[in-house]
Amino acid sequence: MTYSDVLQNAKKTIKNCRVCPECNGLACGNLMPGPGSKAPGNGANVNWKAWQEIRLNMDTFVSHAPVDTSGKLFGREYSIPLIAGPIGSLLQYSDTDVTVPYNDGVMEAAAECGFLASFGDGLAGETLPGALASMEKHPAGVIPVLNPLPNETIIRNMAMFEQSSALALAVVVDSAGLFHWKGQDGGASSKTIEDLQELKAHTRKPFVVKGILTARAAEHAVEAGADAIIVSNHGGRVLPSAPSTAEVLPEIVSAVKGSTVIIVDGGLRSGSDILKALALGADLTLICRPFPIAWFGGGAEGVKLYVEKLRSELTEAMYMCGARRLSDISREMLRF
Ligand SMILES: Cc1cc2nc3c(=O)[nH]c(=O)nc-3n(C[C@H](O)[C@H](O)[C@H](O)COP(=O)(O)O)c2cc1C
């Protein structure tokens, strides 16, 4: 199977997604439930476009040596600075709920290829226990990402993973803007620094806050004890007219680089995009929408093929910009 076969197969099995040549949020528009953005439906495209507008400066006056794309997060080695993004429910892509096998397939691929994985706490009761079972089956670095329900609910869900192999525990604060989470189990809502401090106090795992879009929010997350933040606007799904993540990343890097690990998502689609994100100061990247496409098209094998494609693109881009290790990547490699 090749990655092109994966895309052809995905077209036959996936719902609501047209498997576009570029996953740029245009065809899915405001389709929610589905993979789209909140109305008017341009948020995912705004994210994608911002990375396309950044150019890479070529520099081949550097000694030849193999490129190494590996690094470490919270002591765990990864072979590529990439986390597969959380999707709470695959019902957004299918008539039957395949969230549990999807998470299992992503974790299987992660364990084999050395990228990191995450999963969301969808509305279905079997999602979290299913993900827990998959985590114990596949030795991957996995981050559960919990929605901002009342703290008692989050603390109960966090406890499920405290003794597990989970690499960290994350709370996604921007889901306060998701209509289908409001009214669930007490409802998703905004969180204060104190709310997050309470959650942090209930785990010995590294604590991650997802959904940071301003320098001030990043500083608040650090004050709350975030060991990592994920710069994200939830793929354009929570607030119309939000800026792209590429736009806000430099301000956030200036504010909190060194105090917390900085992860970024939103419209990153290629190895060159990963290089751009790291050159802007991110430590790692997260990619979401292309993963269900890869899984619907080829299961765990499809996911591996997608990540190997990213790895070869990143390796090539680093080589041509003069970086041999991730720590060589710098802002001078970018042209605006
Ligand atoms: C269908 C769908 C479901 C998602 N579910 C979740 C979720 O449960 N929890 C979460 O933190 N983010 C969720 N996200 C947001 C993604 O994890 C990610 O932040 C966003 O899609 C941006 O990345 P992308 O442009 O690579 O897709 C979801 C995104 C999509 C498209």
Short mmCIF file of C-alpha atoms and ligand atoms in Angstrom, two decimals:
data_model
loop_
_atom_site.label_atom_id
_atom_site.label_comp_id
_atom_site.label_asym_id
_atom_site.label_seq_id
_atom_site.Cartn_x
_atom_site.Cartn_y
_atom_site.Cartn_z
CA MET A 1 0.00 0.00 0.00
CA THR A 2 1.21 3.53 -0.78
CA TYR A 3 0.01 6.81 0.71
CA SER A 4 -1.90 7.48 -2.54
CA ASP A 5 -3.73 4.16 -2.10
CA VAL A 6 -4.57 5.27 1.45
CA LEU A 7 -6.17 8.47 0.14
CA GLN A 8 -8.11 6.59 -2.55
CA ASN A 9 -9.39 4.06 0.03
CA ALA A 10 -10.32 6.82 2.48
CA LYS A 11 -12.61 8.41 -0.13
CA LYS A 12 -14.72 5.22 -0.08
CA THR A 13 -15.08 4.87 3.67
CA ILE A 14 -14.94 8.31 5.32
CA LYS A 15 -18.05 10.47 5.82
CA ASN A 16 -18.21 14.30 5.79
CA CYS A 17 -14.64 14.66 4.47
CA ARG A 18 -13.77 14.86 0.77
CA VAL A 19 -10.15 13.76 1.23
CA CYS A 20 -8.91 16.84 -0.61
CA PRO A 21 -5.42 16.92 -2.17
CA GLU A 22 -4.63 19.61 0.46
CA CYS A 23 -6.48 19.30 3.79
CA ASN A 24 -7.05 23.06 3.95
CA GLY A 25 -10.54 23.37 5.44
CA LEU A 26 -12.14 24.73 2.25
CA ALA A 27 -14.34 21.80 1.20
CA CYS A 28 -15.56 20.97 4.73
CA GLY A 29 -16.30 24.67 5.45
CA ASN A 30 -18.56 24.94 8.49
CA LEU A 31 -19.57 21.27 8.57
CA MET A 32 -19.91 20.53 12.29
CA PRO A 33 -20.59 17.77 13.38
CA GLY A 34 -17.94 16.83 10.83
CA PRO A 35 -14.39 18.05 10.29
CA GLY A 36 -15.24 21.67 9.48
CA SER A 37 -14.82 24.98 11.30
CA LYS A 38 -17.32 27.03 13.30
CA ALA A 39 -19.55 29.17 11.05
CA PRO A 40 -18.80 30.97 8.79
CA GLY A 41 -16.38 28.06 8.33
CA ASN A 42 -13.02 29.59 7.36
CA GLY A 43 -11.02 28.97 10.58
CA ALA A 44 -9.19 25.83 9.43
CA ASN A 45 -8.27 27.54 6.18
CA VAL A 46 -6.95 30.62 8.00
CA ASN A 47 -4.62 28.33 9.97
CA TRP A 48 -3.45 26.42 6.88
CA LYS A 49 -2.88 29.55 4.78
CA ALA A 50 -0.68 31.19 7.41
CA TRP A 51 1.90 28.37 7.19
CA GLN A 52 1.81 28.47 3.38
CA GLU A 53 2.70 32.17 3.43
CA ILE A 54 6.00 31.50 5.23
CA ARG A 55 8.95 30.57 2.96
CA LEU A 56 12.05 28.55 3.79
CA ASN A 57 15.56 29.90 3.22
CA MET A 58 17.79 27.33 1.55
CA ASP A 59 21.31 26.87 2.90
CA THR A 60 23.46 24.07 1.54
CA PHE A 61 26.78 25.56 2.80
CA VAL A 62 26.73 23.21 5.77
CA SER A 63 28.73 19.98 6.14
CA HIS A 64 27.04 16.85 4.98
CA ALA A 65 25.73 14.67 7.83
CA PRO A 66 22.57 12.63 8.32
CA VAL A 67 19.52 14.48 9.60
CA ASP A 68 18.22 13.45 13.02
CA THR A 69 14.57 14.38 13.74
CA SER A 70 14.44 12.86 17.22
CA GLY A 71 14.00 14.59 20.56
CA LYS A 72 12.47 14.11 24.00
CA LEU A 73 9.27 15.19 25.71
CA PHE A 74 9.03 14.66 29.49
CA GLY A 75 11.89 12.16 29.28
CA ARG A 76 10.34 10.12 26.49
CA GLU A 77 12.16 9.95 23.16
CA TYR A 78 10.26 10.62 19.94
CA SER A 79 11.57 10.03 16.44
CA ILE A 80 9.71 13.04 14.98
CA PRO A 81 8.45 16.14 16.89
CA LEU A 82 4.83 15.27 16.26
CA ILE A 83 1.72 14.42 18.29
CA ALA A 84 -1.36 12.93 16.59
CA GLY A 85 -4.19 15.23 17.69
CA PRO A 86 -7.13 14.23 19.86
CA ILE A 87 -10.56 13.59 18.32
CA GLY A 88 -13.25 13.02 20.93
CA SER A 89 -15.64 11.18 18.61
CA LEU A 90 -15.14 9.61 15.20
CA LEU A 91 -18.91 9.91 14.68
CA GLN A 92 -17.85 13.16 13.01
CA TYR A 93 -16.49 10.94 10.20
CA SER A 94 -18.64 7.81 10.30
CA ASP A 95 -22.18 6.52 10.94
CA THR A 96 -20.88 3.97 13.44
CA ASP A 97 -18.71 4.96 16.40
CA VAL A 98 -15.19 3.77 15.58
CA THR A 99 -13.45 6.00 18.14
CA VAL A 100 -12.01 3.07 20.13
CA PRO A 101 -10.46 1.24 17.11
CA TYR A 102 -9.28 4.59 15.72
CA ASN A 103 -7.39 5.46 18.91
CA ASP A 104 -6.01 1.91 18.98
CA GLY A 105 -4.75 2.18 15.36
CA VAL A 106 -3.09 5.56 16.00
CA MET A 107 -1.37 4.25 19.13
CA GLU A 108 -0.20 1.11 17.31
CA ALA A 109 1.35 3.29 14.60
CA ALA A 110 2.83 5.67 17.20
CA ALA A 111 4.49 2.79 19.03
CA GLU A 112 6.03 1.59 15.79
CA CYS A 113 7.04 4.91 14.21
CA GLY A 114 7.99 6.78 17.39
CA PHE A 115 5.64 9.75 17.12
CA LEU A 116 3.48 10.73 20.11
CA ALA A 117 -0.29 10.22 20.27
CA SER A 118 -3.22 11.77 22.10
CA PHE A 119 -6.95 11.10 22.39
CA GLY A 120 -10.04 13.00 23.48
CA ASP A 121 -12.84 12.19 25.94
CA GLY A 122 -15.79 11.91 23.59
CA LEU A 123 -19.37 11.70 24.74
CA ALA A 124 -19.44 7.88 24.46
CA GLY A 125 -18.79 6.02 27.72
CA GLU A 126 -16.44 3.46 26.13
CA THR A 127 -13.96 6.04 24.76
CA LEU A 128 -11.76 6.49 27.83
CA PRO A 129 -11.66 2.82 28.96
CA GLY A 130 -11.00 1.79 25.33
CA ALA A 131 -8.10 4.25 25.04
CA LEU A 132 -6.72 3.07 28.39
CA ALA A 133 -6.71 -0.55 27.15
CA SER A 134 -4.97 0.51 23.90
CA MET A 135 -2.34 2.47 25.82
CA GLU A 136 -1.43 -0.60 27.80
CA LYS A 137 -1.27 -2.67 24.59
CA HIS A 138 0.91 -0.29 22.56
CA PRO A 139 4.06 1.17 24.16
CA ALA A 140 3.63 4.67 22.73
CA GLY A 141 3.88 8.09 24.44
CA VAL A 142 0.19 9.00 24.77
CA ILE A 143 -1.55 12.09 26.18
CA PRO A 144 -5.24 11.94 27.21
CA VAL A 145 -6.86 15.32 26.47
CA LEU A 146 -9.86 16.06 28.68
CA ASN A 147 -12.61 18.58 28.01
CA PRO A 148 -13.25 21.46 30.47
CA LEU A 149 -16.15 19.85 32.31
CA PRO A 150 -16.61 20.63 36.02
CA ASN A 151 -13.36 19.96 37.92
CA GLU A 152 -14.87 16.98 39.84
CA THR A 153 -15.53 15.22 36.50
CA ILE A 154 -12.06 16.00 35.14
CA ILE A 155 -10.43 14.83 38.39
CA ARG A 156 -12.41 11.56 38.19
CA ASN A 157 -11.30 11.04 34.58
CA MET A 158 -7.70 12.00 35.34
CA ALA A 159 -7.63 9.37 38.11
CA MET A 160 -8.29 6.65 35.47
CA PHE A 161 -4.90 7.43 33.92
CA GLU A 162 -2.80 8.18 36.97
CA GLN A 163 -1.39 4.65 37.20
CA SER A 164 -1.29 4.18 33.41
CA SER A 165 1.60 4.69 31.01
CA ALA A 166 0.17 8.12 29.96
CA LEU A 167 3.00 10.50 29.18
CA ALA A 168 1.07 13.52 30.53
CA LEU A 169 -2.50 14.66 31.17
CA ALA A 170 -4.02 17.54 29.23
CA VAL A 171 -7.07 19.77 29.61
CA VAL A 172 -8.42 21.54 26.51
CA VAL A 173 -9.66 24.91 27.72
CA ASP A 174 -10.91 26.22 24.37
CA SER A 175 -13.66 23.55 24.20
CA ALA A 176 -15.64 26.07 26.24
CA GLY A 177 -16.65 27.25 22.74
CA LEU A 178 -17.95 23.88 21.49
CA PHE A 179 -21.75 23.82 21.40
CA HIS A 180 -22.02 20.01 21.67
CA TRP A 181 -20.10 20.01 24.97
CA LYS A 182 -22.23 22.62 26.67
CA GLY A 183 -24.84 20.98 28.92
CA GLN A 184 -22.96 17.64 29.06
CA ASP A 185 -22.37 16.28 32.54
CA GLY A 186 -22.60 19.74 34.05
CA GLY A 187 -21.33 21.40 30.87
CA ALA A 188 -18.01 22.55 29.46
CA SER A 189 -17.00 26.02 30.59
CA SER A 190 -14.11 28.43 30.89
CA LYS A 191 -11.46 27.70 33.56
CA THR A 192 -9.65 30.10 35.88
CA ILE A 193 -5.99 29.83 36.88
CA GLU A 194 -7.21 28.48 40.26
CA ASP A 195 -9.36 25.81 38.53
CA LEU A 196 -6.30 24.63 36.59
CA GLN A 197 -4.10 24.74 39.70
CA GLU A 198 -6.60 22.42 41.38
CA LEU A 199 -6.40 19.98 38.46
CA LYS A 200 -2.60 20.12 38.39
CA ALA A 201 -2.57 19.28 42.12
CA HIS A 202 -4.48 16.06 41.37
CA THR A 203 -1.84 14.47 39.15
CA ARG A 204 1.81 13.55 39.36
CA LYS A 205 1.98 13.39 35.56
CA PRO A 206 3.14 16.41 33.57
CA PHE A 207 0.16 18.75 33.10
CA VAL A 208 -0.65 20.18 29.66
CA VAL A 209 -3.06 22.99 28.78
CA LYS A 210 -4.43 22.92 25.20
CA GLY A 211 -6.12 25.89 23.55
CA ILE A 212 -3.75 28.83 24.15
CA LEU A 213 -4.03 31.70 21.68
CA THR A 214 -2.51 34.75 23.41
CA ALA A 215 0.68 35.54 25.32
CA ARG A 216 -1.46 36.43 28.35
CA ALA A 217 -3.23 33.04 28.28
CA ALA A 218 0.16 31.35 27.96
CA GLU A 219 1.39 33.23 31.05
CA HIS A 220 -1.79 32.23 32.92
CA ALA A 221 -1.23 28.58 31.96
CA VAL A 222 2.35 28.78 33.24
CA GLU A 223 1.06 30.32 36.48
CA ALA A 224 -1.38 27.42 36.73
CA GLY A 225 1.58 25.05 36.52
CA ALA A 226 1.38 23.90 32.89
CA ASP A 227 4.40 21.79 32.02
CA ALA A 228 3.42 22.25 28.37
CA ILE A 229 0.94 24.39 26.46
CA ILE A 230 -0.65 23.66 23.11
CA VAL A 231 -1.05 26.81 21.03
CA SER A 232 -4.32 26.03 19.29
CA ASN A 233 -7.66 27.50 18.20
CA HIS A 234 -9.15 23.98 18.01
CA GLY A 235 -8.75 23.98 14.25
CA GLY A 236 -11.11 26.94 13.87
CA ARG A 237 -13.92 25.09 15.61
CA VAL A 238 -14.53 27.31 18.65
CA LEU A 239 -14.30 31.03 17.76
CA PRO A 240 -14.91 32.69 14.39
CA SER A 241 -12.31 35.35 13.48
CA ALA A 242 -9.68 33.87 15.78
CA PRO A 243 -6.15 34.48 14.49
CA SER A 244 -4.14 31.66 12.96
CA THR A 245 -1.76 29.85 15.28
CA ALA A 246 1.24 30.78 13.08
CA GLU A 247 0.33 34.44 13.66
CA VAL A 248 0.26 34.25 17.47
CA LEU A 249 3.04 31.72 18.04
CA PRO A 250 5.93 34.27 18.04
CA GLU A 251 4.24 36.40 20.76
CA ILE A 252 3.63 33.33 22.88
CA VAL A 253 7.21 32.13 22.37
CA SER A 254 8.50 35.56 23.50
CA ALA A 255 6.32 35.40 26.60
CA VAL A 256 6.89 31.86 27.90
CA LYS A 257 9.75 30.10 26.03
CA GLY A 258 11.86 28.30 28.59
CA SER A 259 9.10 28.26 31.27
CA THR A 260 7.03 25.56 29.60
CA VAL A 261 7.12 23.28 26.57
CA ILE A 262 5.43 24.91 23.56
CA ILE A 263 3.42 22.71 21.20
CA VAL A 264 1.49 24.18 18.25
CA ASP A 265 -1.30 22.89 16.00
CA GLY A 266 -3.64 24.18 13.33
CA GLY A 267 -3.22 23.63 9.60
CA LEU A 268 0.22 22.02 9.73
CA ARG A 269 0.20 19.51 6.90
CA SER A 270 3.75 18.73 5.77
CA GLY A 271 7.27 18.24 7.04
CA SER A 272 8.12 21.74 5.80
CA ASP A 273 5.27 23.11 7.94
CA ILE A 274 6.71 21.28 10.97
CA LEU A 275 10.09 22.91 10.29
CA LYS A 276 8.41 26.35 10.08
CA ALA A 277 6.65 25.81 13.42
CA LEU A 278 9.89 24.82 15.15
CA ALA A 279 11.72 27.73 13.54
CA LEU A 280 9.09 30.07 15.04
CA GLY A 281 9.95 28.65 18.46
CA ALA A 282 7.64 25.69 19.03
CA ASP A 283 9.19 22.60 20.63
CA LEU A 284 6.75 20.14 19.06
CA THR A 285 3.83 20.09 16.65
CA LEU A 286 0.40 18.48 16.71
CA ILE A 287 -1.55 17.48 13.61
CA CYS A 288 -5.15 16.30 13.70
CA ARG A 289 -7.38 16.11 10.60
CA PRO A 290 -5.04 14.12 8.29
CA PHE A 291 -4.90 11.28 10.87
CA PRO A 292 -8.53 10.10 10.51
CA ILE A 293 -8.10 10.27 6.73
CA ALA A 294 -5.02 8.03 6.99
CA TRP A 295 -6.78 5.62 9.37
CA PHE A 296 -9.99 5.33 7.31
CA GLY A 297 -7.81 4.71 4.25
CA GLY A 298 -5.50 2.09 5.73
CA GLY A 299 -5.89 1.55 9.46
CA ALA A 300 -2.68 1.63 11.49
CA GLU A 301 -0.69 1.00 8.29
CA GLY A 302 -2.26 4.10 6.68
CA VAL A 303 -1.28 6.18 9.71
CA LYS A 304 2.30 4.88 9.54
CA LEU A 305 2.49 5.77 5.84
CA TYR A 306 1.29 9.32 6.57
CA VAL A 307 3.85 9.82 9.35
CA GLU A 308 6.66 8.36 7.23
CA LYS A 309 5.73 10.86 4.52
CA LEU A 310 5.96 13.69 7.08
CA ARG A 311 9.28 12.35 8.34
CA SER A 312 10.80 12.25 4.89
CA GLU A 313 9.54 15.79 4.11
CA LEU A 314 10.91 17.13 7.42
CA THR A 315 14.25 15.40 6.88
CA GLU A 316 14.54 16.86 3.38
CA ALA A 317 13.50 20.36 4.49
CA MET A 318 15.95 20.33 7.42
CA TYR A 319 18.76 19.12 5.19
CA MET A 320 18.14 21.81 2.59
CA CYS A 321 17.92 24.57 5.23
CA GLY A 322 21.17 23.48 6.88
CA ALA A 323 19.74 21.80 10.01
CA ARG A 324 21.08 18.39 10.95
CA ARG A 325 19.38 18.17 14.38
CA LEU A 326 16.17 19.75 15.67
CA SER A 327 18.27 22.07 17.85
CA ASP A 328 19.86 23.54 14.67
CA ILE A 329 16.49 24.88 13.49
CA SER A 330 16.32 28.66 13.79
CA ARG A 331 14.24 31.64 12.79
CA GLU A 332 16.81 32.63 10.13
CA MET A 333 15.54 29.67 8.12
CA LEU A 334 12.27 31.53 7.55
CA ARG A 335 11.40 34.27 5.07
CA PHE A 336 8.19 36.32 5.44
C1 LIG B 1 -13.52 16.25 14.13
C2 LIG B 1 -12.61 16.87 15.15
C3 LIG B 1 -12.74 16.51 16.48
C4 LIG B 1 -11.89 17.07 17.44
N1 LIG B 1 -12.00 16.67 18.75
C5 LIG B 1 -11.15 17.20 19.66
C6 LIG B 1 -11.20 16.78 21.02
O1 LIG B 1 -12.00 15.93 21.40
N2 LIG B 1 -10.34 17.35 21.91
C7 LIG B 1 -9.43 18.30 21.52
O2 LIG B 1 -8.65 18.77 22.34
N3 LIG B 1 -9.35 18.72 20.24
C8 LIG B 1 -10.19 18.18 19.32
N4 LIG B 1 -10.11 18.60 18.02
C9 LIG B 1 -9.12 19.65 17.66
C10 LIG B 1 -7.82 19.03 17.17
O3 LIG B 1 -7.21 18.20 18.13
C11 LIG B 1 -6.80 20.10 16.72
O4 LIG B 1 -6.58 20.98 17.81
C12 LIG B 1 -7.32 20.91 15.53
O5 LIG B 1 -8.07 20.12 14.65
C13 LIG B 1 -6.19 21.62 14.77
O6 LIG B 1 -5.38 20.74 14.07
P1 LIG B 1 -5.54 20.40 12.49
O7 LIG B 1 -5.62 21.69 11.75
O8 LIG B 1 -4.26 19.64 12.20
O9 LIG B 1 -6.76 19.58 12.33
C14 LIG B 1 -10.94 18.04 17.05
C15 LIG B 1 -10.83 18.39 15.70
C16 LIG B 1 -11.65 17.82 14.76
C17 LIG B 1 -11.49 18.22 13.32
#
